[in-house]
Coordinates of N, CA and C in Angstrom, one line a residue:
M1 N 159.1 88.5 148.2 CA 158.0 89.0 148.3 C 156.6 88.1 147.0
R2 N 156.1 87.5 147.6 CA 155.0 86.9 146.6 C 154.6 87.8 145.6
S3 N 154.6 87.1 144.1 CA 154.0 88.2 143.4 C 152.4 88.4 143.1
R4 N 151.9 89.4 143.3 CA 150.6 89.5 142.8 C 149.6 88.7 142.0
G5 N 150.5 88.6 140.8 CA 150.1 88.1 139.3 C 149.3 88.6 138.5
Q6 N 148.9 88.6 137.6 CA 148.4 89.0 136.4 C 146.9 89.6 136.7
S7 N 146.2 90.9 136.8 CA 144.9 91.5 136.9 C 143.8 90.6 136.3
W8 N 142.7 90.6 136.7 CA 141.4 90.2 136.3 C 141.1 90.5 135.0
E9 N 141.2 91.6 134.6 CA 141.1 92.5 133.3 C 141.9 91.9 132.4
A10 N 143.2 91.7 132.7 CA 144.6 91.3 131.8 C 144.1 89.7 131.6
T11 N 143.9 89.1 132.3 CA 143.6 87.8 132.2 C 142.2 87.1 131.2
R12 N 141.0 88.2 132.0 CA 140.1 88.3 130.5 C 140.1 88.4 129.4
D13 N 141.1 89.4 129.3 CA 141.4 90.1 127.7 C 142.6 88.8 127.3
R14 N 143.1 88.3 127.9 CA 144.2 86.9 127.3 C 143.1 85.7 126.6
I15 N 142.4 85.3 127.9 CA 141.6 84.2 127.1 C 141.0 84.4 126.0
S16 N 140.4 85.9 125.9 CA 139.2 86.2 125.0 C 140.4 86.1 123.4
E17 N 141.6 87.2 124.2 CA 142.3 86.7 122.4 C 142.7 85.4 122.1
E18 N 142.5 84.2 122.8 CA 142.8 83.2 122.5 C 141.5 82.5 122.2
I19 N 140.3 83.3 122.3 CA 139.4 82.2 121.8 C 139.2 83.1 120.5
A20 N 139.4 84.2 120.4 CA 139.2 85.3 118.9 C 140.3 84.3 118.0
A21 N 141.5 83.8 118.5 CA 142.6 83.9 117.5 C 142.1 82.1 117.3
G22 N 141.5 81.1 117.8 CA 140.9 79.9 117.6 C 141.8 78.7 118.7
H23 N 142.9 79.4 119.4 CA 143.6 78.9 120.1 C 142.9 78.2 121.5
L24 N 141.9 78.5 121.7 CA 140.7 78.0 122.2 C 139.7 77.5 121.4
A25 N 139.5 76.1 121.2 CA 138.2 76.0 120.2 C 137.1 76.0 120.4
P26 N 135.9 76.1 120.1 CA 134.7 76.0 120.5 C 134.1 74.8 121.0
E27 N 133.4 74.8 121.6 CA 133.2 73.3 122.6 C 134.4 72.8 123.7
S28 N 135.4 73.1 123.7 CA 136.6 73.1 124.2 C 136.3 73.1 125.8
R29 N 136.9 72.5 126.7 CA 136.8 72.5 128.2 C 138.1 73.0 128.7
L30 N 137.8 74.0 129.6 CA 139.0 75.0 130.1 C 139.5 74.0 131.3
P31 N 140.7 74.2 131.1 CA 141.8 73.2 132.3 C 141.2 73.4 133.7
A32 N 141.5 73.0 134.7 CA 141.1 73.0 136.5 C 141.8 74.7 136.4
E33 N 141.0 75.3 137.6 CA 141.4 76.3 138.3 C 142.9 76.6 138.3
P34 N 143.5 75.3 139.1 CA 144.8 75.4 139.6 C 145.9 75.6 138.5
D35 N 145.5 74.9 137.4 CA 146.3 74.6 136.0 C 145.7 76.4 135.4
L36 N 144.7 76.8 135.5 CA 144.8 78.0 134.6 C 145.6 79.3 135.6
C37 N 145.5 79.2 136.8 CA 146.2 80.3 137.3 C 147.6 80.3 137.3
L38 N 148.3 78.8 137.0 CA 149.6 78.9 136.5 C 149.7 79.3 135.0
L39 N 148.6 79.1 134.4 CA 148.8 79.2 132.9 C 149.0 80.9 132.9
Y40 N 148.1 81.4 133.2 CA 147.8 83.0 132.9 C 148.5 83.7 134.6
N41 N 149.3 83.0 135.3 CA 150.1 83.8 135.9 C 149.1 84.8 137.0
T42 N 147.8 84.2 137.4 CA 146.9 84.8 138.1 C 146.4 84.5 139.3
R43 N 145.8 84.8 140.0 CA 145.3 84.1 141.6 C 143.9 83.7 141.4
R44 N 143.5 82.7 142.1 CA 142.0 82.4 141.8 C 141.1 83.1 141.8
H45 N 141.0 84.2 142.8 CA 140.0 85.4 142.8 C 139.8 86.0 141.6
S46 N 140.8 86.2 140.9 CA 141.1 87.1 139.7 C 140.8 86.3 138.8
L47 N 141.2 84.8 138.9 CA 140.5 83.8 137.9 C 139.4 83.9 137.7
R48 N 138.5 83.7 138.8 CA 137.3 83.8 138.9 C 136.2 84.6 138.4
R49 N 137.1 86.0 138.2 CA 136.5 87.1 138.2 C 136.2 87.2 136.9
A50 N 137.2 87.0 136.3 CA 137.9 87.0 134.4 C 136.7 86.2 134.0
L51 N 136.8 84.7 134.5 CA 135.7 83.7 133.6 C 134.4 84.3 133.7
A52 N 134.4 84.8 134.8 CA 132.6 85.2 135.1 C 132.4 86.5 134.1
A53 N 133.2 87.1 134.1 CA 132.9 88.2 132.7 C 132.8 87.9 131.5
L54 N 133.6 86.6 131.1 CA 133.7 86.1 129.8 C 132.3 85.0 129.4
V55 N 131.9 84.5 130.7 CA 130.5 84.0 130.4 C 129.6 84.9 130.1
A56 N 129.6 86.5 131.2 CA 128.5 87.5 130.7 C 128.5 87.7 129.3
E57 N 130.2 87.8 128.5 CA 129.8 88.2 127.4 C 129.4 87.0 126.2
G58 N 129.0 85.9 126.8 CA 128.5 84.7 126.1 C 130.0 83.9 125.6
K59 N 131.0 84.3 126.1 CA 132.5 83.5 125.3 C 132.9 82.5 126.3
L60 N 132.0 82.3 127.0 CA 132.0 80.8 128.0 C 130.7 80.6 128.3
R61 N 130.8 79.1 128.7 CA 129.8 78.9 129.8 C 130.1 77.9 130.5
V62 N 129.2 77.3 132.0 CA 129.8 76.8 132.9 C 128.7 75.8 133.1
E63 N 129.1 74.5 132.9 CA 127.9 73.5 133.0 C 128.5 72.7 134.2
H64 N 127.4 72.9 135.0 CA 128.0 72.5 136.5 C 128.1 70.9 136.7
G65 N 129.0 70.5 137.3 CA 129.4 68.8 137.5 C 130.6 68.9 136.2
R66 N 130.5 69.4 135.0 CA 131.7 69.0 133.8 C 132.7 70.0 133.6
G67 N 132.6 71.4 134.3 CA 133.3 72.3 133.8 C 132.9 73.6 133.3
T68 N 134.3 74.3 132.7 CA 134.1 75.8 131.8 C 134.4 75.6 130.4
F69 N 133.2 75.4 129.6 CA 133.9 75.2 128.5 C 133.5 76.5 127.2
V70 N 134.4 76.5 126.6 CA 134.5 77.8 125.1 C 133.0 77.8 124.4
E71 N 132.2 78.5 124.3 CA 131.0 78.8 123.7 C 131.1 78.8 122.2
R72 N 130.3 78.5 121.6 CA 130.4 78.2 120.0 C 130.1 79.4 119.4
A73 N 131.0 80.1 119.0 CA 130.7 81.3 117.9 C 129.7 81.6 117.0
P74 N 128.5 82.5 117.0 CA 127.6 82.5 116.1 C 128.1 82.6 114.6
L75 N 127.7 81.4 113.8 CA 128.1 81.2 112.2 C 128.3 82.7 111.6
I76 N 129.4 83.1 110.7 CA 129.2 83.9 110.0 C 128.7 83.3 108.9
N77 N 127.6 84.5 108.6 CA 126.8 84.3 107.1 C 127.7 85.0 105.9
Y78 N 128.0 84.2 105.4 CA 128.6 84.6 103.7 C 127.3 84.5 103.1
V79 N 127.2 85.4 102.4 CA 126.2 86.0 100.9 C 127.2 85.7 99.8
V80 N 127.1 84.8 98.7 CA 127.3 84.2 97.5 C 126.3 85.0 96.6
G81 N 126.9 85.9 95.7 CA 125.9 86.5 94.8 C 126.8 87.3 93.6
P82 N 126.0 88.0 93.1 CA 126.9 88.6 91.9 C 127.9 89.8 92.3
R83 N 127.7 90.3 93.3 CA 128.8 91.0 94.1 C 129.4 90.5 95.1
T84 N 129.9 89.1 95.1 CA 130.7 88.6 96.0 C 131.7 89.5 96.6
R85 N 131.6 89.9 97.6 CA 133.2 90.3 97.8 C 133.5 90.1 99.3
F86 N 134.7 89.7 99.8 CA 135.4 89.1 101.0 C 135.1 90.3 102.0
R87 N 135.8 91.4 102.2 CA 135.8 92.1 103.2 C 134.7 92.9 103.5
E88 N 133.9 93.0 102.1 CA 132.5 93.9 102.6 C 131.2 92.6 103.3
N89 N 131.4 91.4 102.7 CA 130.9 90.2 103.4 C 130.7 90.6 104.9
L90 N 132.1 90.5 105.2 CA 132.3 90.4 106.8 C 132.0 91.8 107.5
M91 N 132.5 92.9 106.8 CA 132.3 94.0 107.3 C 130.8 94.2 107.8
A92 N 130.2 93.7 107.0 CA 128.3 93.9 107.3 C 128.3 93.3 108.3
Q93 N 128.8 92.1 109.1 CA 128.4 91.3 110.5 C 129.6 92.2 111.5
G94 N 130.1 93.3 111.1 CA 130.9 93.8 112.2 C 132.2 92.9 112.6
L95 N 132.7 92.4 111.5 CA 134.0 91.6 111.3 C 135.2 92.2 110.7
T96 N 136.2 92.2 110.5 CA 137.1 92.9 109.8 C 138.0 91.8 109.1
G97 N 137.6 91.8 107.5 CA 138.2 90.6 106.8 C 139.4 91.0 106.3
S98 N 140.4 90.2 106.2 CA 142.1 90.1 105.6 C 142.0 88.9 105.0
G99 N 143.4 89.1 104.0 CA 144.1 88.0 103.4 C 145.3 87.8 103.8
Q100 N 145.9 86.4 103.1 CA 147.0 86.4 103.7 C 148.1 85.7 102.4
A101 N 148.3 86.0 101.5 CA 149.1 85.4 100.3 C 149.7 84.1 101.0
L102 N 149.8 83.4 100.1 CA 150.7 81.8 100.5 C 151.5 81.6 99.7
S103 N 150.9 81.4 98.2 CA 152.1 81.1 97.1 C 151.6 81.5 95.9
E104 N 152.5 81.7 94.7 CA 151.6 82.0 93.8 C 153.0 81.3 92.4
A105 N 152.7 80.5 91.9 CA 153.8 79.6 90.9 C 152.8 79.2 89.7
Q106 N 153.9 79.5 88.7 CA 153.6 78.4 87.3 C 154.1 77.1 87.4
V107 N 152.4 76.1 87.4 CA 152.7 74.8 87.3 C 151.8 73.9 86.4
P108 N 152.3 72.8 86.4 CA 151.6 71.9 85.3 C 150.2 71.8 85.7
A109 N 149.2 71.9 84.5 CA 147.4 71.7 85.3 C 147.5 70.6 85.5
S110 N 146.6 70.2 86.8 CA 146.3 68.6 86.9 C 145.3 68.4 85.9
A111 N 145.0 67.1 85.9 CA 143.6 66.7 85.2 C 142.2 67.5 85.6
R112 N 142.2 67.6 86.9 CA 140.9 68.3 87.1 C 140.9 69.5 86.9
V113 N 142.0 70.5 87.3 CA 142.4 72.2 86.7 C 142.1 71.9 85.2
A114 N 142.6 71.4 84.3 CA 142.9 71.3 83.1 C 141.4 71.2 82.6
A115 N 140.4 70.1 82.9 CA 139.3 70.0 82.4 C 138.4 71.2 83.0
A116 N 138.7 71.7 84.2 CA 137.6 73.2 84.1 C 137.8 74.0 83.8
L117 N 139.6 74.3 83.3 CA 139.6 75.5 82.1 C 139.7 74.9 80.8
G118 N 139.2 73.6 80.3 CA 139.4 73.3 79.0 C 140.5 73.5 78.6
I119 N 141.7 72.7 79.4 CA 143.0 73.1 78.5 C 143.8 71.4 78.4
A120 N 144.7 71.4 77.9 CA 145.3 70.3 78.1 C 146.0 69.6 79.7
P121 N 145.7 68.7 79.7 CA 146.4 68.4 81.1 C 148.0 68.6 81.2
G122 N 148.3 68.9 82.0 CA 150.0 69.2 81.9 C 150.3 70.8 81.2
A123 N 149.5 71.5 80.5 CA 149.4 72.8 80.5 C 149.7 74.0 81.5
L124 N 150.7 74.5 81.5 CA 150.9 75.6 82.6 C 149.8 76.5 82.8
V125 N 149.5 76.7 83.9 CA 148.6 77.1 84.6 C 149.5 77.9 85.5
T126 N 149.0 79.0 86.0 CA 149.4 80.2 87.5 C 147.9 79.7 88.6
A127 N 148.9 78.9 89.2 CA 148.6 78.5 90.7 C 148.6 79.6 91.9
R128 N 147.7 80.3 92.7 CA 147.7 81.0 93.5 C 146.9 80.5 94.5
S129 N 147.4 80.5 96.0 CA 146.9 79.9 97.1 C 146.6 81.1 98.3
W130 N 145.8 81.4 98.8 CA 145.7 82.3 100.1 C 144.9 81.9 101.1
R131 N 145.0 82.5 102.3 CA 144.3 82.0 103.6 C 143.5 83.4 104.2
G132 N 142.5 83.4 104.7 CA 141.2 84.4 104.8 C 141.1 84.4 106.1
F133 N 141.1 85.7 106.7 CA 140.6 85.8 108.1 C 139.7 86.9 108.2
A134 N 138.4 86.1 109.4 CA 137.4 87.2 110.0 C 138.1 87.9 111.3
N135 N 138.4 89.1 111.5 CA 138.9 89.3 112.8 C 140.5 88.6 112.6
D136 N 140.9 88.1 113.2 CA 142.2 87.1 113.7 C 142.1 85.6 113.1
L137 N 141.0 85.4 113.4 CA 140.5 83.7 113.4 C 140.2 83.5 111.7
P138 N 141.2 82.4 111.3 CA 141.2 82.2 109.8 C 140.0 81.0 109.7
I139 N 139.4 81.1 108.3 CA 138.0 81.1 107.9 C 138.2 80.1 106.8
S140 N 139.3 80.5 106.0 CA 139.3 79.8 104.8 C 140.6 79.6 104.0
L141 N 140.7 78.7 103.4 CA 141.9 78.7 102.4 C 141.1 78.8 101.1
G142 N 142.0 79.3 99.9 CA 141.6 79.6 98.7 C 142.3 78.9 97.7
W143 N 142.1 78.7 96.3 CA 143.2 78.3 95.6 C 142.7 78.8 94.0
S144 N 143.4 79.3 93.4 CA 142.7 79.8 91.9 C 143.8 79.7 91.0
Y145 N 143.3 79.2 89.8 CA 144.1 78.9 88.8 C 143.7 79.6 87.2
H146 N 144.6 79.9 86.6 CA 144.2 80.8 85.2 C 145.3 80.2 84.1
D147 N 144.8 79.8 83.0 CA 145.9 79.4 81.8 C 147.0 80.4 81.5
V148 N 148.2 80.1 81.6 CA 149.5 81.0 81.5 C 149.2 81.4 79.9
A149 N 149.1 80.3 78.8 CA 148.8 80.7 77.6 C 147.9 82.0 77.4
R150 N 147.0 82.3 78.5 CA 145.9 83.4 77.6 C 146.0 84.6 78.9
F151 N 146.6 83.9 79.7 CA 146.9 85.1 80.9 C 148.5 85.1 81.5
P152 N 149.3 85.5 80.6 CA 151.0 85.1 80.6 C 151.4 85.7 82.0
D153 N 151.0 86.8 82.3 CA 151.8 87.7 83.6 C 150.7 88.1 84.8
I154 N 149.5 87.1 84.7 CA 148.7 87.4 85.6 C 149.1 88.1 87.2
A155 N 150.3 87.1 87.5 CA 150.6 87.5 88.6 C 151.4 89.1 88.9
E156 N 152.2 89.3 87.6 CA 152.1 90.5 88.0 C 151.4 91.7 88.2
R157 N 150.0 91.5 86.8 CA 149.1 92.1 86.7 C 148.3 92.5 88.1
R158 N 148.3 91.3 88.8 CA 147.7 91.4 90.0 C 148.4 92.0 91.0
K159 N 149.5 92.4 91.3 CA 150.2 93.4 91.8 C 149.7 95.0 91.8
A160 N 148.8 95.1 90.6 CA 148.6 96.5 90.8 C 147.3 96.8 90.6
N161 N 146.2 95.7 90.8 CA 144.9 95.6 90.5 C 144.1 94.8 92.0
A162 N 143.5 95.6 92.4 CA 142.7 95.3 93.8 C 141.8 93.8 93.4
S163 N 141.3 93.7 92.2 CA 140.3 92.9 91.8 C 140.3 92.5 90.5
I164 N 139.6 90.6 91.0 CA 140.2 90.0 89.4 C 139.3 90.4 88.2
T165 N 138.2 90.9 88.4 CA 137.5 92.0 87.4 C 138.4 93.1 86.8
Q166 N 139.2 93.7 87.5 CA 140.3 94.6 86.8 C 141.2 93.8 86.1
I167 N 142.1 92.9 86.8 CA 142.5 92.3 85.8 C 142.1 91.7 84.8
Y168 N 141.1 91.0 84.6 CA 140.6 90.9 83.4 C 140.1 91.7 82.1
K169 N 139.7 92.8 82.8 CA 140.0 94.1 81.9 C 140.9 94.5 81.6
T170 N 142.1 94.5 82.2 CA 143.4 94.5 81.3 C 143.8 93.4 80.2
Y171 N 143.4 92.4 80.0 CA 143.1 91.5 79.0 C 142.2 91.2 78.0
G172 N 141.5 92.5 78.2 CA 140.5 92.8 77.4 C 139.0 92.1 77.3
I173 N 139.1 91.5 78.4 CA 137.5 91.0 78.9 C 137.0 92.1 79.8
A174 N 136.0 92.4 79.2 CA 135.1 93.7 79.7 C 134.2 93.3 81.0
D175 N 133.7 91.8 80.7 CA 133.0 91.3 81.7 C 132.7 89.8 81.6
Y176 N 132.5 88.8 82.5 CA 132.3 87.4 82.8 C 131.2 87.1 84.0
R177 N 131.1 85.8 83.9 CA 129.6 85.3 84.4 C 130.3 84.0 85.3
R178 N 129.8 83.7 86.2 CA 129.7 82.3 87.1 C 129.4 81.2 86.2
H179 N 129.9 80.1 85.8 CA 129.3 79.4 84.9 C 128.9 78.2 85.7
S180 N 129.5 77.9 86.7 CA 128.9 77.1 87.7 C 129.4 77.4 88.9
T181 N 128.9 76.5 89.9 CA 129.5 76.8 91.6 C 128.9 75.2 92.2
T182 N 129.9 74.5 92.7 CA 130.0 72.9 93.2 C 130.4 73.2 94.4
V183 N 128.8 73.0 95.5 CA 129.7 72.9 96.9 C 129.4 71.4 97.6
F184 N 130.5 71.1 98.5 CA 130.1 69.9 99.0 C 131.2 70.0 100.7
T185 N 131.2 69.0 101.5 CA 132.1 68.8 102.7 C 132.8 67.8 102.7
R186 N 133.8 67.8 103.2 CA 134.8 66.6 103.4 C 135.8 67.0 104.8
L187 N 136.0 65.8 105.4 CA 137.0 65.7 106.1 C 138.3 66.7 106.1
A188 N 138.7 68.0 106.8 CA 139.8 68.3 106.7 C 141.3 67.8 106.5
N189 N 142.0 67.8 105.7 CA 143.5 67.3 105.9 C 143.9 67.8 106.8
E190 N 145.1 67.4 106.8 CA 146.5 67.3 108.0 C 146.8 69.1 107.5
H191 N 146.8 69.4 106.6 CA 147.3 71.2 106.0 C 146.1 71.9 106.1
E192 N 145.1 71.6 105.9 CA 143.9 72.6 106.3 C 143.6 72.5 107.7
T193 N 143.8 71.5 108.8 CA 143.5 71.5 109.9 C 144.8 72.3 110.6
S194 N 145.8 72.6 109.9 CA 146.5 73.2 110.7 C 146.4 74.7 110.2
L195 N 146.5 75.0 109.3 CA 146.1 76.8 108.5 C 144.8 77.0 109.2
L196 N 143.7 76.2 109.5 CA 142.4 76.8 110.2 C 142.2 76.9 111.3
M197 N 143.5 76.0 111.8 CA 143.2 75.8 113.8 C 142.0 75.2 113.8
M198 N 141.8 74.0 113.0 CA 140.6 73.3 113.4 C 141.2 72.2 114.3
R199 N 140.4 71.5 115.0 CA 140.2 69.8 115.7 C 140.1 69.0 114.5
P200 N 141.3 67.8 114.7 CA 141.4 66.8 113.7 C 139.8 65.8 113.5
G201 N 139.6 65.7 112.3 CA 138.3 65.0 112.2 C 137.2 66.0 112.0
Q202 N 137.4 67.3 112.2 CA 136.3 68.2 111.8 C 136.1 68.2 110.0
S203 N 135.4 68.9 109.5 CA 134.9 68.7 108.3 C 135.3 70.7 107.7
V204 N 135.4 70.7 106.3 CA 135.7 71.8 105.7 C 134.4 72.0 104.7
L205 N 134.1 73.2 104.3 CA 132.9 73.1 103.4 C 133.6 73.7 102.1
I206 N 133.4 73.2 100.9 CA 134.3 73.3 99.6 C 133.5 74.0 98.8
V207 N 134.0 75.1 98.3 CA 133.3 75.5 97.5 C 134.1 75.8 95.8
Q208 N 133.7 75.1 95.3 CA 134.8 75.1 93.6 C 133.7 75.9 92.6
K209 N 134.1 77.0 91.9 CA 133.8 77.7 90.7 C 134.5 77.6 89.6
I210 N 133.9 78.0 88.7 CA 134.6 78.0 87.0 C 133.8 79.3 86.5
D211 N 134.8 80.4 86.3 CA 134.2 81.8 85.3 C 134.3 81.5 84.1
V212 N 133.7 82.2 83.3 CA 133.6 82.0 81.8 C 133.8 83.4 81.3
D213 N 134.0 83.7 80.4 CA 133.9 85.1 79.4 C 132.3 85.0 78.9
M214 N 132.5 86.0 78.3 CA 131.0 86.4 77.4 C 130.6 85.5 76.4
D215 N 131.4 84.9 75.8 CA 131.3 83.8 74.8 C 131.4 82.2 75.4
G216 N 131.6 82.1 76.8 CA 131.6 81.1 77.4 C 132.4 80.2 77.4
R217 N 133.8 81.0 77.3 CA 135.0 80.2 77.5 C 135.8 80.7 78.7
P218 N 135.9 79.1 79.5 CA 136.4 79.3 80.9 C 137.4 80.3 81.0
I219 N 137.5 80.9 81.7 CA 138.7 81.8 82.1 C 139.5 81.7 83.7
G220 N 139.0 80.6 84.4 CA 139.3 80.8 85.8 C 138.7 79.8 86.7
F221 N 139.3 79.4 86.9 CA 138.9 78.2 88.2 C 139.0 78.4 89.8
S222 N 138.4 78.2 90.5 CA 138.7 78.4 92.1 C 138.1 77.7 92.9
E223 N 139.0 77.4 93.8 CA 138.2 76.3 95.3 C 138.8 77.0 95.9
A224 N 137.6 77.0 97.2 CA 138.0 77.4 98.9 C 137.5 76.7 99.6
A225 N 138.5 76.3 100.6 CA 137.9 75.5 101.8 C 137.7 76.2 103.0
W226 N 136.5 76.5 103.5 CA 135.8 77.2 104.7 C 135.6 75.9 105.7
A227 N 136.0 76.7 106.9 CA 136.1 76.0 108.1 C 134.3 75.9 108.3
G228 N 134.3 74.4 108.4 CA 132.9 74.5 108.5 C 132.3 74.5 109.5
D229 N 132.8 74.6 110.8 CA 132.1 75.3 111.9 C 131.9 76.8 112.2
R230 N 132.1 77.5 111.2 CA 132.4 78.8 111.5 C 132.1 79.4 110.7
V231 N 131.2 78.9 109.4 CA 130.6 79.7 108.1 C 129.4 79.2 107.7
Q232 N 128.6 80.1 107.3 CA 127.1 79.5 106.4 C 127.3 80.2 105.5
F233 N 126.7 79.8 104.4 CA 126.1 80.2 102.8 C 124.7 80.7 102.7
T234 N 124.6 82.3 102.1 CA 123.4 82.4 101.3 C 123.7 82.8 99.9
F235 N 123.0 82.2 99.3 CA 122.9 82.1 97.8 C 121.9 83.1 97.3
E236 N 122.3 84.2 97.0 CA 121.7 85.6 96.1 C 121.0 84.9 94.4
N237 N 119.9 85.2 94.1 CA 119.8 85.3 92.8 C 120.5 86.3 92.1
A238 N 120.8 86.0 90.8 CA 121.6 87.0 89.8 C 120.8 88.2 89.8
D239 N 122.0 89.3 89.5 CA 121.4 91.0 89.8 C 120.8 90.8 88.4
A240 N 119.2 91.1 88.6 CA 118.5 91.2 87.4 C 118.8 92.5 86.0
R241 N 119.8 93.1 86.8 CA 119.8 94.2 85.9 C 121.0 93.8 84.7
G242 N 121.6 92.6 85.5 CA 122.7 92.0 84.6 C 124.1 93.0 84.4
T243 N 124.3 93.8 85.3 CA 125.5 95.1 85.5 C 126.3 94.3 85.7
P244 N 127.5 94.4 85.1 CA 129.1 94.1 85.7 C 129.0 94.3 87.1
S245 N 129.8 93.8 87.7 CA 130.1 93.7 89.2 C 131.8 93.2 89.3
E246 N 132.4 94.1 90.8 CA 133.6 93.7 90.9 C 133.6 92.4 91.8
R247 N 134.1 91.3 91.5 CA 134.2 90.0 92.1 C 135.7 89.4 92.6
T248 N 136.0 89.1 93.3 CA 137.4 88.3 94.2 C 137.4 87.0 93.6
D249 N 138.5 86.3 93.9 CA 139.0 84.5 93.8 C 138.3 84.2 95.3
D250 N 137.8 84.9 96.1 CA 137.5 84.2 97.3 C 136.3 83.2 97.6
V251 N 135.2 83.5 96.9 CA 134.5 82.5 96.5 C 134.6 81.9 95.3

């Protein structure tokens, strides 16, 4: 007896999940109907109904004579200000923000990191990397660096504190400020393309920042690579009241 195959609802949900996860990239063209039927174990009429539903939801578009394409999702508007917080930024747009720790180790500072932190090249720094998600879609990779001489056990203290602001307070730094923010674009390297589920040849938006204590001494340097086709940035003016704020390493 021939299998009935997957229902149109299940087919719709599978395609939708693959779009959300970045497995079906924006502007990519879907395979022909016979291939899709085999791929999703569904019959042609169920496939067509599933595709029609996704078109109605704005996730796909049909270009007559060319095929069916994944629609480009609206850009995430990431607000950078005195209270930049990753999860709250995304929550305001109906998205769930989450992070995945990738690595944390003490390594010799490169010339670039040493210059940012005002230490000698080769001095030990705690280097941490992570990946940020909006729903299930990766949108950023981040790296942060702290001088081991000043913050000898920051990795351990990180386990007990949710924000970098609270961690700094345990070292006697009551408040701090952003000294500089540098933003530029470049082509994503192979590592970034893989972790951000991007197509080769796409660009990432690089955001570098240096934080200093209230005496102007550098305390942290971080860099983030953001998927350039998924995020735009809005930079807000500093809080006029100058009150301390909760900040994270994310931007």
